[in-house]
Amino acid sequence: MAKSTPRYLCAACGASFAKWSGRCEACGEWNSIAEDPVELRPGPAAKATPGRAVGFVPLAGSAAPPPRIRTGIAELDRVLGGGLVAASAVLVGGDPGIGKSTLLLQVAAAMAEAGQEVLYISGEESIDQIRLRAARLGVPAAPLRLAAAVNLRDIAAALETTPAALVVIDSIQTMWLDSIDSAPGTVTQVRAASFELIRLAKSRGFALVLVGHVTKEGALAGPRVVEHMVDAVLYFEGDRGHQFRILRGVKNRFGATDEIGVFEMTDRGLAEVANPSALFLAERRGNIAGSAVFAGLEGTRPVLLEVQALLAPNPGGAPRRSVIGWDGGRLSMLLAVLETRCGLRLGASDVYLNVAGGLRVGEPAADLAVAAALVSAVTDQPTSPGMVYFGEVGLSGEVRQVAQAEARLKEAAKLGFDAACLPRRVARGARALAAPSGLRLDEIGHLSDLVARFAAKAGAA
Ligand code: TYD
Ligand code: MG
């Protein structure tokens, strides 16, 4: 048999190369390339025998939706699309210390208390540490089964024979197969360990939850390849300085992505937040220039957020643009549109933008709220205290329609807002907007209309 040439894999992005180098050409990461052991790849022998032909079936046919196992935590069930699915694998990623182990111990305890067989395997903490956490969470006697182990051969032997509805592995980066000659946490170990665990989940029919740590650049440490192997990927995010946490679905083979679950970290673990808008707006002070409320959408769920802008005179040199919770490129675009299309002078000031509360907004619909916060800061005129903003802004300054206007308006009315600034409907024959009664609509077609509103206020003052 010919000696096979080694192959090299990047731990950060999973790209493969014929030779080693210090820097990955695909993602630019340094020192991330390591050899891929041969035994994981199909050898030449596998190629020699012809395969059995696969059978084809027509597309038409019946498929029942997969039965769901409720976790007992409604926010998680929503993100999963109705609960865990048997014989499937979910990856829960997040920064160290964000609360992944806390969340999963709560889930495990809730399911065990509901009468399900639950196995919780930790490679990071000792049994005593887990017991202490369970006591803190108020579930010291939940009937789940605990193990502290990292050797996957031993774990697999147990999983082959122990009945289980849910198996939690905390974390995949600590798991280790002794047949593979590389350290835990490396690409090959993480990939092989995930592969083995997922195989067991499919053959034994349990729901598998893998915990994964995220690098500071936001990628799952170890190969991206785990994301492709599992059926659902959830990210647990939040700012450690704030008490709330967002569980965000980024991939789901059994349901919609983009759903979020909102939790609050308390001294007794994670509490579900049924009304996130109220939480995000709790510390808002009215009547301050530079603040605007954005009526946003996270998945199917409307959320109101405060956008804050601050302009400071720049002493000279390149002006600073600092953004938290939003896209820096989009801020630059909005500043350029405000200057070029609306004649606002911003170029010489430092601009700071913050989405209060630590949530990250990805929607272009936030453009109008950001613009309102900026114009409010420039003109030193507060936005109307009862007004929410949403709409996308184009390069010529036009304000464009966004999805789900009615859901946004309903949420605003529910939280006591009495006015909304939104894109003007231009399409002829457009259906009238079913706005909640008592909500005044201020439709604008161009960003200069928004600037004019503030200028009028400044003139009146
Ligand atoms: P943890 O679940 O260990 O994070 P991860 O598994 O993602 O690394 O959470 C750790 C943090 O959560 C820690 O800083 C303490 C805090 N915490 C609380 O505030 N309240 C609690 O009830 C628990 C269990 C943890
Ligand atoms: Mg942990």
CSV table of C-alpha atoms and ligand atoms in Angstrom, one decimal:
chain,number,residue,atom,x,y,z
A,1,MET,CA,0.0,0.0,0.0
A,2,ALA,CA,1.4,3.4,-0.9
A,3,LYS,CA,2.2,5.6,2.0
A,4,SER,CA,-0.5,8.3,2.1
A,5,THR,CA,0.7,11.9,2.2
A,6,PRO,CA,-0.4,13.8,5.3
A,7,ARG,CA,-3.0,16.4,5.0
A,8,TYR,CA,-3.2,19.6,7.1
A,9,LEU,CA,-6.3,21.2,8.6
A,10,CYS,CA,-6.9,24.7,9.9
A,11,ALA,CA,-8.4,24.6,13.4
A,12,ALA,CA,-10.2,27.9,12.9
A,13,CYS,CA,-11.9,27.5,9.6
A,14,GLY,CA,-11.5,23.8,8.7
A,15,ALA,CA,-9.7,24.4,5.4
A,16,SER,CA,-7.3,21.7,4.3
A,17,PHE,CA,-3.9,22.0,2.8
A,18,ALA,CA,-1.2,19.7,1.3
A,19,LYS,CA,1.6,21.2,3.4
A,20,TRP,CA,2.0,22.9,6.7
A,21,SER,CA,2.3,26.6,7.0
A,22,GLY,CA,2.3,29.0,9.9
A,23,ARG,CA,-0.6,31.0,8.7
A,24,CYS,CA,-3.9,29.7,7.2
A,25,GLU,CA,-4.3,31.1,3.7
A,26,ALA,CA,-8.1,30.7,3.9
A,27,CYS,CA,-8.9,32.6,7.0
A,28,GLY,CA,-5.6,34.3,7.9
A,29,GLU,CA,-5.3,32.7,11.3
A,30,TRP,CA,-1.8,32.1,12.7
A,31,ASN,CA,-0.6,28.8,14.1
A,32,SER,CA,-3.9,27.1,13.5
A,33,ILE,CA,-2.8,24.4,11.1
A,34,ALA,CA,-2.2,20.9,12.3
A,35,GLU,CA,-1.8,17.5,10.7
A,36,ASP,CA,-5.0,15.5,10.0
A,37,PRO,CA,-4.5,11.8,11.1
A,38,VAL,CA,-4.9,9.4,8.3
A,39,GLU,CA,-7.3,6.9,10.0
A,40,LEU,CA,-10.2,9.3,9.8
A,41,ARG,CA,-10.0,9.5,6.0
A,42,PRO,CA,-11.2,6.8,3.6
A,43,GLY,CA,-8.1,4.9,2.6
A,44,PRO,CA,-7.2,3.6,-0.9
A,45,ALA,CA,-8.8,0.2,0.1
A,46,ALA,CA,-12.1,1.8,0.5
A,47,LYS,CA,-12.0,3.0,-3.1
A,48,ALA,CA,-11.2,-0.4,-4.6
A,49,THR,CA,-14.5,-2.2,-4.0
A,50,PRO,CA,-17.5,-0.8,-5.8
A,51,GLY,CA,-20.3,0.4,-3.6
A,52,ARG,CA,-23.8,-1.0,-3.4
A,53,ALA,CA,-26.1,1.3,-5.5
A,54,VAL,CA,-28.3,3.5,-3.4
A,55,GLY,CA,-32.1,3.2,-3.9
A,56,PHE,CA,-34.1,6.2,-5.0
A,57,VAL,CA,-37.7,7.1,-4.0
A,58,PRO,CA,-40.1,9.7,-5.3
A,59,LEU,CA,-40.2,13.0,-3.5
A,60,ALA,CA,-44.0,12.7,-2.9
A,61,GLY,CA,-44.7,10.8,0.3
A,62,SER,CA,-45.7,11.4,3.8
A,63,ALA,CA,-43.4,12.6,6.6
A,64,ALA,CA,-44.7,13.2,10.1
A,65,PRO,CA,-43.1,16.2,11.9
A,66,PRO,CA,-40.5,14.9,14.4
A,67,PRO,CA,-41.9,14.5,17.9
A,68,ARG,CA,-40.6,17.1,20.3
A,69,ILE,CA,-39.4,16.7,23.8
A,70,ARG,CA,-40.3,19.8,25.8
A,71,THR,CA,-37.4,21.0,27.9
A,72,GLY,CA,-39.5,22.7,30.5
A,73,ILE,CA,-37.8,26.0,29.6
A,74,ALA,CA,-40.1,27.9,27.2
A,75,GLU,CA,-37.6,30.3,25.9
A,76,LEU,CA,-35.3,27.4,24.9
A,77,ASP,CA,-38.2,25.4,23.4
A,78,ARG,CA,-39.1,28.4,21.2
A,79,VAL,CA,-35.5,28.8,19.9
A,80,LEU,CA,-35.5,25.0,19.1
A,81,GLY,CA,-38.8,25.3,17.3
A,82,GLY,CA,-40.9,23.5,19.8
A,83,GLY,CA,-38.5,21.5,21.9
A,84,LEU,CA,-35.7,19.0,21.5
A,85,VAL,CA,-35.9,16.3,18.8
A,86,ALA,CA,-35.1,12.7,19.6
A,87,ALA,CA,-32.0,11.3,17.9
A,88,SER,CA,-30.7,14.7,17.0
A,89,ALA,CA,-27.7,16.8,18.0
A,90,VAL,CA,-27.7,20.5,19.2
A,91,LEU,CA,-24.6,22.6,19.6
A,92,VAL,CA,-24.8,25.4,22.2
A,93,GLY,CA,-21.9,27.8,21.7
A,94,GLY,CA,-20.9,30.9,23.7
A,95,ASP,CA,-18.1,32.7,25.5
A,96,PRO,CA,-16.7,31.1,28.6
A,97,GLY,CA,-18.6,32.3,31.7
A,98,ILE,CA,-21.7,33.4,29.8
A,99,GLY,CA,-23.9,30.7,31.4
A,100,LYS,CA,-23.9,27.7,29.2
A,101,SER,CA,-23.4,25.2,32.0
A,102,THR,CA,-25.9,27.0,34.1
A,103,LEU,CA,-28.5,26.8,31.4
A,104,LEU,CA,-27.9,23.2,30.6
A,105,LEU,CA,-28.0,22.1,34.2
A,106,GLN,CA,-31.3,23.8,34.6
A,107,VAL,CA,-32.6,22.1,31.4
A,108,ALA,CA,-31.3,18.8,32.6
A,109,ALA,CA,-32.9,19.2,36.0
A,110,ALA,CA,-36.2,20.3,34.6
A,111,MET,CA,-36.4,17.4,32.2
A,112,ALA,CA,-35.3,14.9,34.9
A,113,GLU,CA,-38.0,16.3,37.2
A,114,ALA,CA,-40.6,15.8,34.4
A,115,GLY,CA,-39.7,12.1,34.4
A,116,GLN,CA,-37.2,11.9,31.5
A,117,GLU,CA,-33.9,10.0,31.7
A,118,VAL,CA,-31.2,12.6,31.6
A,119,LEU,CA,-27.4,12.1,31.6
A,120,TYR,CA,-25.2,15.1,32.3
A,121,ILE,CA,-21.5,14.5,31.5
A,122,SER,CA,-19.0,17.2,32.4
A,123,GLY,CA,-15.4,17.3,31.3
A,124,GLU,CA,-14.9,20.7,32.9
A,125,GLU,CA,-16.1,20.4,36.4
A,126,SER,CA,-16.0,17.9,39.2
A,127,ILE,CA,-19.1,16.2,40.6
A,128,ASP,CA,-18.8,18.4,43.7
A,129,GLN,CA,-18.8,21.6,41.6
A,130,ILE,CA,-21.8,20.5,39.7
A,131,ARG,CA,-23.6,19.6,43.0
A,132,LEU,CA,-22.8,23.0,44.4
A,133,ARG,CA,-24.2,24.7,41.3
A,134,ALA,CA,-27.4,22.5,41.4
A,135,ALA,CA,-27.9,23.6,45.1
A,136,ARG,CA,-27.5,27.2,44.0
A,137,LEU,CA,-30.0,26.7,41.3
A,138,GLY,CA,-32.5,25.3,43.8
A,139,VAL,CA,-32.5,21.8,42.2
A,140,PRO,CA,-30.2,19.8,44.5
A,141,ALA,CA,-32.1,16.6,44.2
A,142,ALA,CA,-33.2,16.5,40.6
A,143,PRO,CA,-33.2,12.9,39.5
A,144,LEU,CA,-30.6,13.3,36.7
A,145,ARG,CA,-27.5,11.1,36.4
A,146,LEU,CA,-24.1,12.8,36.6
A,147,ALA,CA,-20.6,11.9,35.4
A,148,ALA,CA,-17.4,13.7,35.3
A,149,ALA,CA,-15.4,12.2,32.4
A,150,VAL,CA,-13.4,13.1,29.3
A,151,ASN,CA,-12.5,9.7,27.8
A,152,LEU,CA,-14.9,9.2,25.0
A,153,ARG,CA,-14.3,5.4,24.8
A,154,ASP,CA,-15.6,5.1,28.3
A,155,ILE,CA,-18.4,7.6,27.8
A,156,ALA,CA,-19.5,5.7,24.6
A,157,ALA,CA,-19.5,2.4,26.5
A,158,ALA,CA,-21.9,3.9,29.0
A,159,LEU,CA,-24.1,5.5,26.4
A,160,GLU,CA,-24.4,2.2,24.5
A,161,THR,CA,-26.2,0.6,27.4
A,162,THR,CA,-27.7,3.4,29.6
A,163,PRO,CA,-31.3,4.5,28.6
A,164,ALA,CA,-31.5,8.2,28.0
A,165,ALA,CA,-33.8,10.8,26.5
A,166,LEU,CA,-31.2,13.6,26.8
A,167,VAL,CA,-27.4,13.6,27.0
A,168,VAL,CA,-25.6,16.8,27.8
A,169,ILE,CA,-21.8,17.0,27.0
A,170,ASP,CA,-20.1,19.9,28.7
A,171,SER,CA,-18.0,20.7,26.7
A,172,ILE,CA,-17.1,19.1,23.4
A,173,GLN,CA,-13.6,20.7,23.6
A,174,THR,CA,-12.7,18.6,26.7
A,175,MET,CA,-13.7,15.3,25.1
A,176,TRP,CA,-10.9,13.0,24.0
A,177,LEU,CA,-10.6,9.8,21.9
A,178,ASP,CA,-7.4,7.9,22.9
A,179,SER,CA,-7.2,6.4,19.4
A,180,ILE,CA,-6.3,9.8,18.0
A,181,ASP,CA,-2.9,11.2,18.5
A,182,SER,CA,-3.7,14.8,19.2
A,183,ALA,CA,-4.6,16.9,22.2
A,184,PRO,CA,-8.3,17.5,23.4
A,185,GLY,CA,-9.7,20.7,21.8
A,186,THR,CA,-7.8,20.3,18.5
A,187,VAL,CA,-9.7,20.0,15.2
A,188,THR,CA,-9.3,16.3,14.8
A,189,GLN,CA,-10.3,15.5,18.4
A,190,VAL,CA,-13.3,17.8,18.4
A,191,ARG,CA,-14.4,16.5,15.1
A,192,ALA,CA,-13.9,12.8,15.9
A,193,ALA,CA,-15.5,13.2,19.3
A,194,SER,CA,-18.6,15.0,17.9
A,195,PHE,CA,-18.8,12.3,15.1
A,196,GLU,CA,-18.9,9.5,17.7
A,197,LEU,CA,-21.4,11.2,20.0
A,198,ILE,CA,-23.7,12.1,17.1
A,199,ARG,CA,-23.5,8.5,15.8
A,200,LEU,CA,-24.6,7.3,19.3
A,201,ALA,CA,-27.4,9.8,19.4
A,202,LYS,CA,-28.8,8.6,16.1
A,203,SER,CA,-28.4,4.9,16.9
A,204,ARG,CA,-29.7,5.1,20.5
A,205,GLY,CA,-32.3,7.7,19.9
A,206,PHE,CA,-31.4,10.3,22.5
A,207,ALA,CA,-31.3,14.1,22.1
A,208,LEU,CA,-27.7,15.2,22.3
A,209,VAL,CA,-26.6,18.7,23.5
A,210,LEU,CA,-23.0,19.6,22.9
A,211,VAL,CA,-21.6,22.7,24.7
A,212,GLY,CA,-18.9,24.5,22.7
A,213,HIS,CA,-16.7,27.4,23.7
A,214,VAL,CA,-16.4,30.3,21.3
A,215,THR,CA,-13.1,32.1,20.5
A,216,LYS,CA,-13.0,35.8,21.0
A,217,GLU,CA,-13.4,36.4,17.3
A,218,GLY,CA,-16.8,34.7,17.6
A,219,ALA,CA,-16.0,31.4,15.9
A,220,LEU,CA,-16.4,28.1,17.8
A,221,ALA,CA,-13.0,27.1,19.0
A,222,GLY,CA,-12.0,24.0,17.1
A,223,PRO,CA,-13.4,23.3,13.7
A,224,ARG,CA,-16.4,25.0,12.2
A,225,VAL,CA,-17.0,21.5,11.1
A,226,VAL,CA,-19.0,20.7,14.2
A,227,GLU,CA,-21.5,23.3,13.1
A,228,HIS,CA,-22.1,21.3,10.0
A,229,MET,CA,-22.4,18.0,11.8
A,230,VAL,CA,-25.2,18.9,14.2
A,231,ASP,CA,-28.8,19.5,13.5
A,232,ALA,CA,-29.1,22.8,15.3
A,233,VAL,CA,-26.7,25.5,16.5
A,234,LEU,CA,-27.6,27.9,19.2
A,235,TYR,CA,-25.5,30.7,20.4
A,236,PHE,CA,-25.7,32.0,24.0
A,237,GLU,CA,-24.6,35.6,24.0
A,238,GLY,CA,-24.7,38.7,26.1
A,239,ASP,CA,-22.5,41.1,27.8
A,240,ARG,CA,-21.0,39.9,31.0
A,241,GLY,CA,-21.5,43.3,32.5
A,242,HIS,CA,-25.3,43.0,31.9
A,243,GLN,CA,-27.6,40.5,33.5
A,244,PHE,CA,-29.4,39.4,30.4
A,245,ARG,CA,-28.5,36.7,28.0
A,246,ILE,CA,-29.8,36.0,24.5
A,247,LEU,CA,-30.1,32.5,23.1
A,248,ARG,CA,-30.0,32.8,19.4
A,249,GLY,CA,-30.7,30.0,16.8
A,250,VAL,CA,-28.3,30.2,13.9
A,251,LYS,CA,-29.0,26.8,12.3
A,252,ASN,CA,-32.0,24.5,12.8
A,253,ARG,CA,-32.8,21.5,10.6
A,254,PHE,CA,-36.2,21.1,12.2
A,255,GLY,CA,-37.4,24.7,12.5
A,256,ALA,CA,-36.9,28.3,11.8
A,257,THR,CA,-33.6,30.1,12.7
A,258,ASP,CA,-33.4,33.7,13.9
A,259,GLU,CA,-35.5,33.0,16.9
A,260,ILE,CA,-34.2,34.3,20.2
A,261,GLY,CA,-34.8,33.4,23.8
A,262,VAL,CA,-34.2,36.0,26.5
A,263,PHE,CA,-32.9,35.2,29.9
A,264,GLU,CA,-31.8,37.1,32.9
A,265,MET,CA,-28.9,35.8,35.0
A,266,THR,CA,-29.9,36.0,38.7
A,267,ASP,CA,-28.2,34.7,41.8
A,268,ARG,CA,-30.3,31.6,41.4
A,269,GLY,CA,-29.5,30.9,37.8
A,270,LEU,CA,-31.2,31.9,34.6
A,271,ALA,CA,-34.7,33.3,34.7
A,272,GLU,CA,-36.8,33.5,31.6
A,273,VAL,CA,-37.8,37.0,30.4
A,274,ALA,CA,-41.3,37.0,29.0
A,275,ASN,CA,-41.3,40.7,28.1
A,276,PRO,CA,-37.9,41.6,26.8
A,277,SER,CA,-38.9,45.1,25.6
A,278,ALA,CA,-39.7,46.2,29.1
A,279,LEU,CA,-36.4,44.9,30.3
A,280,PHE,CA,-34.4,46.6,27.6
A,281,LEU,CA,-36.2,49.9,28.1
A,282,ALA,CA,-36.2,49.8,31.9
A,283,GLU,CA,-33.3,52.3,32.3
A,284,ARG,CA,-34.3,54.7,29.6
A,285,ARG,CA,-34.4,58.4,30.6
A,286,GLY,CA,-36.7,60.4,28.5
A,287,ASN,CA,-36.0,63.9,27.3
A,288,ILE,CA,-32.3,63.5,26.5
A,289,ALA,CA,-31.0,64.4,23.1
A,290,GLY,CA,-29.3,61.6,21.3
A,291,SER,CA,-31.7,58.8,22.2
A,292,ALA,CA,-34.3,57.0,20.1
A,293,VAL,CA,-36.4,53.9,20.5
A,294,PHE,CA,-36.1,51.3,17.8
A,295,ALA,CA,-39.0,49.0,17.2
A,296,GLY,CA,-37.0,45.9,16.2
A,297,LEU,CA,-37.6,42.3,15.4
A,298,GLU,CA,-35.7,39.3,16.6
A,299,GLY,CA,-36.9,36.3,14.8
A,300,THR,CA,-40.6,36.4,15.0
A,301,ARG,CA,-40.5,38.5,18.1
A,302,PRO,CA,-40.8,42.2,18.3
A,303,VAL,CA,-38.3,43.9,20.7
A,304,LEU,CA,-38.0,47.6,21.6
A,305,LEU,CA,-34.5,48.9,22.1
A,306,GLU,CA,-32.9,52.2,22.9
A,307,VAL,CA,-30.3,53.6,20.5
A,308,GLN,CA,-28.0,56.2,21.9
A,309,ALA,CA,-25.8,58.6,20.0
A,310,LEU,CA,-23.2,61.0,21.3
A,311,LEU,CA,-21.3,63.6,19.3
A,312,ALA,CA,-18.1,65.1,20.8
A,313,PRO,CA,-16.0,67.8,19.3
A,314,ASN,CA,-12.9,66.3,17.7
A,315,PRO,CA,-9.7,68.1,18.7
A,316,GLY,CA,-8.1,67.4,15.4
A,317,GLY,CA,-7.0,64.4,13.4
A,318,ALA,CA,-9.3,61.7,12.1
A,319,PRO,CA,-12.7,61.7,13.8
A,320,ARG,CA,-13.5,58.7,15.9
A,321,ARG,CA,-16.4,56.4,15.1
A,322,SER,CA,-17.2,54.0,17.9
A,323,VAL,CA,-20.1,51.6,17.8
A,324,ILE,CA,-21.5,49.1,20.3
A,325,GLY,CA,-24.2,46.7,19.3
A,326,TRP,CA,-24.5,47.7,15.6
A,327,ASP,CA,-22.5,47.5,12.4
A,328,GLY,CA,-19.8,50.1,12.1
A,329,GLY,CA,-20.0,50.1,8.3
A,330,ARG,CA,-23.7,51.0,8.4
A,331,LEU,CA,-23.0,53.9,10.8
A,332,SER,CA,-20.5,55.3,8.3
A,333,MET,CA,-23.0,55.0,5.6
A,334,LEU,CA,-25.7,56.8,7.6
A,335,LEU,CA,-23.3,59.6,8.5
A,336,ALA,CA,-22.4,60.0,4.9
A,337,VAL,CA,-26.1,60.1,3.8
A,338,LEU,CA,-26.9,62.6,6.5
A,339,GLU,CA,-24.1,64.9,5.4
A,340,THR,CA,-24.4,64.5,1.6
A,341,ARG,CA,-28.2,64.3,1.2
A,342,CYS,CA,-29.4,66.2,4.2
A,343,GLY,CA,-26.7,68.8,4.6
A,344,LEU,CA,-25.9,68.0,8.3
A,345,ARG,CA,-22.4,68.8,9.5
A,346,LEU,CA,-21.0,65.8,11.3
A,347,GLY,CA,-17.6,65.3,9.7
A,348,ALA,CA,-15.6,67.1,12.4
A,349,SER,CA,-17.1,65.3,15.4
A,350,ASP,CA,-16.4,62.1,17.1
A,351,VAL,CA,-19.4,59.9,16.9
A,352,TYR,CA,-20.3,57.2,19.6
A,353,LEU,CA,-23.2,54.9,19.0
A,354,ASN,CA,-24.6,52.4,21.6
A,355,VAL,CA,-27.5,50.0,21.6
A,356,ALA,CA,-28.3,50.1,25.3
A,357,GLY,CA,-28.5,46.9,27.2
A,358,GLY,CA,-25.9,44.9,25.3
A,359,LEU,CA,-28.1,43.5,22.5
A,360,ARG,CA,-26.5,43.3,19.0
A,361,VAL,CA,-28.8,44.6,16.3
A,362,GLY,CA,-28.4,43.2,12.8
A,363,GLU,CA,-31.5,44.5,11.1
A,364,PRO,CA,-31.2,47.3,8.5
A,365,ALA,CA,-34.6,48.4,9.9
A,366,ALA,CA,-32.6,50.1,12.7
A,367,ASP,CA,-31.3,52.7,10.2
A,368,LEU,CA,-34.1,55.2,10.9
A,369,ALA,CA,-33.7,54.9,14.7
A,370,VAL,CA,-30.0,55.4,14.5
A,371,ALA,CA,-30.5,58.4,12.2
A,372,ALA,CA,-33.0,59.8,14.6
A,373,ALA,CA,-30.6,59.4,17.5
A,374,LEU,CA,-27.9,61.1,15.5
A,375,VAL,CA,-30.0,64.0,14.3
A,376,SER,CA,-31.3,64.4,17.8
A,377,ALA,CA,-27.8,64.6,19.1
A,378,VAL,CA,-26.7,67.1,16.4
A,379,THR,CA,-29.7,69.4,16.9
A,380,ASP,CA,-29.7,68.9,20.7
A,381,GLN,CA,-33.4,68.2,20.5
A,382,PRO,CA,-34.8,65.1,22.3
A,383,THR,CA,-37.0,62.7,20.2
A,384,SER,CA,-40.6,62.7,21.3
A,385,PRO,CA,-40.7,60.5,24.4
A,386,GLY,CA,-43.6,58.4,23.1
A,387,MET,CA,-42.2,57.7,19.7
A,388,VAL,CA,-40.6,54.6,18.2
A,389,TYR,CA,-38.7,54.5,14.9
A,390,PHE,CA,-38.1,51.9,12.2
A,391,GLY,CA,-37.1,51.9,8.5
A,392,GLU,CA,-34.2,51.2,6.3
A,393,VAL,CA,-32.3,54.1,4.7
A,394,GLY,CA,-30.9,53.9,1.2
A,395,LEU,CA,-27.9,55.7,-0.2
A,396,SER,CA,-30.0,58.5,-1.7
A,397,GLY,CA,-31.5,59.1,1.7
A,398,GLU,CA,-34.8,57.4,0.8
A,399,VAL,CA,-36.6,55.6,3.7
A,400,ARG,CA,-37.5,52.1,2.7
A,401,GLN,CA,-40.1,49.6,3.8
A,402,VAL,CA,-39.2,46.9,6.3
A,403,ALA,CA,-40.9,43.6,7.1
A,404,GLN,CA,-43.5,43.1,9.8
A,405,ALA,CA,-44.5,46.8,10.4
A,406,GLU,CA,-47.7,45.7,12.1
A,407,ALA,CA,-46.0,43.5,14.7
A,408,ARG,CA,-43.6,46.3,15.5
A,409,LEU,CA,-46.4,48.8,15.9
A,410,LYS,CA,-48.4,46.4,18.1
A,411,GLU,CA,-45.4,45.9,20.5
A,412,ALA,CA,-44.9,49.7,20.7
A,413,ALA,CA,-48.6,50.2,21.6
A,414,LYS,CA,-48.4,47.4,24.1
A,415,LEU,CA,-45.5,49.2,25.9
A,416,GLY,CA,-47.4,52.5,26.1
A,417,PHE,CA,-45.8,54.3,23.1
A,418,ASP,CA,-48.2,56.6,21.3
A,419,ALA,CA,-46.4,57.4,18.0
A,420,ALA,CA,-44.3,55.8,15.4
A,421,CYS,CA,-42.0,57.2,12.7
A,422,LEU,CA,-41.9,54.8,9.8
A,423,PRO,CA,-41.4,54.5,6.0
A,424,ARG,CA,-44.1,56.1,3.8
A,425,ARG,CA,-46.0,53.5,1.8
A,426,VAL,CA,-45.5,54.2,-1.8
A,427,ALA,CA,-46.8,51.2,-3.6
A,428,ARG,CA,-50.1,52.0,-5.2
A,429,GLY,CA,-53.0,50.1,-3.8
A,430,ALA,CA,-50.9,49.1,-0.7
A,431,ARG,CA,-53.0,47.6,2.0
A,432,ALA,CA,-53.8,50.1,4.8
A,433,LEU,CA,-51.6,49.5,7.8
A,434,ALA,CA,-53.5,47.9,10.6
A,435,ALA,CA,-52.1,50.2,13.3
A,436,PRO,CA,-53.3,49.8,16.8
A,437,SER,CA,-55.8,52.6,17.7
A,438,GLY,CA,-54.3,55.5,19.6
A,439,LEU,CA,-50.9,55.1,17.8
A,440,ARG,CA,-50.1,58.2,15.7
A,441,LEU,CA,-48.2,57.3,12.5
A,442,ASP,CA,-45.6,59.7,11.1
A,443,GLU,CA,-44.7,58.3,7.7
A,444,ILE,CA,-41.6,59.8,6.1
A,445,GLY,CA,-40.2,59.2,2.6
A,446,HIS,CA,-36.8,60.7,2.9
A,447,LEU,CA,-34.3,61.3,5.7
A,448,SER,CA,-34.5,65.0,5.1
A,449,ASP,CA,-38.1,64.8,6.4
A,450,LEU,CA,-36.7,63.5,9.6
A,451,VAL,CA,-34.1,66.3,9.8
A,452,ALA,CA,-36.9,68.8,9.1
A,453,ARG,CA,-38.9,67.5,12.1
A,454,PHE,CA,-36.0,68.2,14.5
A,455,ALA,CA,-35.1,71.6,12.8
A,456,ALA,CA,-38.7,72.7,13.4
A,457,LYS,CA,-38.5,71.7,17.0
A,458,ALA,CA,-35.2,73.5,17.4
A,459,GLY,CA,-36.8,76.6,15.7
A,460,ALA,CA,-39.8,76.5,18.1
A,461,ALA,CA,-37.7,76.2,21.2
B,1,TYD,P1,-21.4,29.1,33.6
B,1,TYD,O1,-22.7,28.5,33.4
B,1,TYD,O2,-20.4,28.4,34.4
B,1,TYD,O3,-20.8,29.6,32.2
B,1,TYD,P2,-20.2,28.8,31.0
B,1,TYD,O4,-20.5,27.3,31.2
B,1,TYD,O5,-20.8,29.4,29.8
B,1,TYD,O6,-18.7,29.0,31.0
B,1,TYD,O7,-21.8,30.6,34.3
B,1,TYD,C1,-20.8,31.2,35.0
B,1,TYD,C2,-21.3,32.6,35.4
B,1,TYD,O8,-22.6,32.7,35.8
B,1,TYD,C3,-20.4,32.8,36.7
B,1,TYD,O9,-19.7,34.0,36.4
B,1,TYD,C4,-21.4,33.0,37.8
B,1,TYD,C5,-22.7,33.2,37.1
B,1,TYD,N1,-23.8,32.6,37.9
B,1,TYD,C6,-24.8,33.4,38.4
B,1,TYD,O10,-24.7,34.7,38.3
B,1,TYD,N2,-25.9,32.9,39.1
B,1,TYD,C7,-26.0,31.5,39.2
B,1,TYD,O11,-27.0,31.0,39.8
B,1,TYD,C8,-25.0,30.7,38.6
B,1,TYD,C9,-25.1,29.2,38.7
B,1,TYD,C10,-23.9,31.2,37.9
B,2,MG,MG,-19.3,25.8,31.6
